[in-house]
Amino acid sequence: MDPKERSIDKASQEMIARMAEAGQQNAWDRLDAQSPQCGFGRQGICCRICTMGPCRITKKAPFGVCGADADTIVARNFLRAVAVGVSAHSDHGRTVAEVFIETTKGNAKDYQIKDTTKLYKLAEHLGVKIKDRSVNEIASDVGEIALAEFGKPKGSQFMAKRAPGPRQDIWAKLNITPRAIDREVVEALHRTHMGVDQNYKNILMHASRVALADGWGGSMLATELQDVLFGTPYPGRGEVNMGVLKKDEVNIIVHGHEPILSEMIAVASQDEELLAKAKKAGANGINVAGTCCTANELLMRHGIPIAGNFLNQELVIATGAIEMMAVDVQCVMQGLTQVAKCYHTKLVTTADKAQMPGVEHVSMDEHNALDSAKELVKSAIDNFKNRGEVYIPKEKNAAVGGFSFESINYMLGGRFRASFRPLNDNIINGRIRGIVGIVGCTNPKVPQDMTHTTLTRELIKRDVLVLTTGCATIACGKQGFTNPKIALDWAGPGLREVCETVGIAPVLACGSCVDNTRLLISCAELVREGGLGDDLSDLPIAGACLESVSEKAVAIGQYFVASGALVVFGKEFLPISGSKNVCDYLFEGIEKDLGGRWAVESDPVKAAEMIIQHIESKRDALGINKEKERKLYDMADRRALTVE
Ligand code: XCC
Ligand code: SF4
């Protein structure tokens, strides 16, 4: 197949072509080998949760052996997907909480509490006393309370209290205020056991609850604790795409999700002794770059370059320039082992819960994190001499990352009166029509990066501010969307004015997938600031993931829906079409309950249209669309822009 049909990214196209020439396989080839894929699975109507099955729903056999119908099976599969996604994010959050606690005890000497301002804020939310106490005492309590959120026997998630009051009331009324994260996941698995919950609406209601335990629980804790531990991100420049790899340096790729390891590898790569060792080995330095969400974490906080997103992981190795790829958890393809065999690249797993046969495992633990990281870097340097032929695509683009809630607040309002007011005002006056989160993965079923970037282009053109996370951020970064110098030309006049005044791009890189909670917090702040309604569901906002891969994306989608947002997925990536009732509820009925809903649209231009319509209808309802005629801005208008 023509590489252009596989990716819109030139660097990827080159590497896809080279791998094909060398007879090596990647995800696209394996997708071809798997095709045609199972139609029952695509519609969500196969069930293999008990051994009377597996069962598939057809016209001739509309019930499983136990009598379950399509509605039950589709809803159960959906809930299970959400629960797995929640587990992944939240287990990541738990790991961070554990490291956090060990840090406060002095047992993880290589980590420090970096952001005390954020620590105090977090302490306030968690009800931890601040006055007359040391940073360590406060942090220790914060860590313990955060860790307890995962398994506490009673009560609901503390973080959920950060949602607007009316939102919390809706959750309480529907009895879906999230309790302990582990409990919601366990209940999801219990309900979907054979012969338990067989009311699709009841099953889907729990999908909201378990998802909320992620968005306003596990993921949010992951982000908050990471910010305190590693520093809250502020905008800084970085570079994106395979051109960041260096021919004359030792290249180390960090891949996965938890910054616990990658933070330390970043530190180790600056170590004088190791740099000298690299010199001796004939290399001009040690170059650390990331793929997937780990990359976003490192770009956000340190400006460390990003080599690519999900579908780049195998391609990166095929450059022949990678001495080591160190992986932790999530989105690590087993296919890497095959590609790595063709090159000198040393693949290393570092999380005990995520290993691969035939791959060296270095158990990473927080008690001697820097030492383990140094060992890894050393072994990467030793591998430099084993390099064969190297081909690095030239493509790379400058990108700005680091848009945490705090930094957006600061950029908008200035140091002394950090505030969302300017953003609210510009949404109300219509210069910015609304805000859309473009998130998630890259799926080989559509040309890599195509849907994210097309949708982004269509939205900013029409004055919609885009916040992006996950692999979508990397897709946007590769094409220059997060670089103000390039992207401002693509923005509509209103959005452009505001972005120019504030000094930001029309597309803000907000981090990894757990960082979608930054979007929730930002939306809560839009409500709190005033003038845009009382609840998240009043806001002119939406979320989109048109090329999703993972169950985490479904969990994220569901917590945005349950928080009151419209969420659009690519049609083929939401396997619910086998039940009309489930579709009707998730696409429509749920809006009456929760104010948000799902939609599917695979064409990014049409998806943009759908989202704009939604945003405009929210604006109509808010009564801020009265004088809608567009005008050209003169100097007086420019001055009237309420930004510093
Ligand atoms: Fe994985 Fe987070 Fe999706 Fe990328 S965006 S493919 S989940 S790495 Ni999270
Ligand atoms: Fe079949 Fe019912 Fe068992 Fe599912 S639970 S495999 S539908 S018998």
Tab-separated table of N, CA and C in Angstrom, residues 55-64 68:
chain	number	residue	atom	x	y	z
A	55	CYS	N	-20.784	-16.345	22.425
A	55	CYS	CA	-22.032	-16.164	21.698
A	55	CYS	C	-21.945	-14.935	20.798
A	56	ARG	N	-22.641	-15.028	19.652
A	56	ARG	CA	-22.708	-13.868	18.781
A	56	ARG	C	-24.159	-13.652	18.396
A	57	ILE	N	-24.547	-12.412	18.389
A	57	ILE	CA	-25.947	-12.098	18.101
A	57	ILE	C	-26.158	-11.981	16.596
A	58	THR	N	-27.108	-12.775	16.089
A	58	THR	CA	-27.476	-12.672	14.672
A	58	THR	C	-28.993	-12.601	14.586
A	59	LYS	N	-29.510	-12.370	13.373
A	59	LYS	CA	-30.972	-12.362	13.203
A	59	LYS	C	-31.545	-13.711	13.588
A	60	LYS	N	-30.819	-14.774	13.196
A	60	LYS	CA	-31.298	-16.124	13.452
A	60	LYS	C	-31.168	-16.513	14.925
A	61	ALA	N	-30.158	-15.973	15.577
A	61	ALA	CA	-29.921	-16.307	16.992
A	61	ALA	C	-29.757	-15.030	17.801
A	62	PRO	N	-30.878	-14.379	18.102
A	62	PRO	CA	-30.798	-13.049	18.721
A	62	PRO	C	-30.451	-13.082	20.211
A	63	PHE	N	-30.287	-14.252	20.799
A	63	PHE	CA	-29.955	-14.331	22.224
A	63	PHE	C	-28.752	-15.233	22.453
A	64	GLY	N	-27.933	-14.857	23.440
A	64	GLY	CA	-26.858	-15.751	23.858
A	64	GLY	C	-27.448	-16.961	24.568
A	68	ALA	N	-29.047	-13.537	27.111
A	68	ALA	CA	-28.682	-12.118	26.994
A	68	ALA	C	-28.955	-11.636	25.578
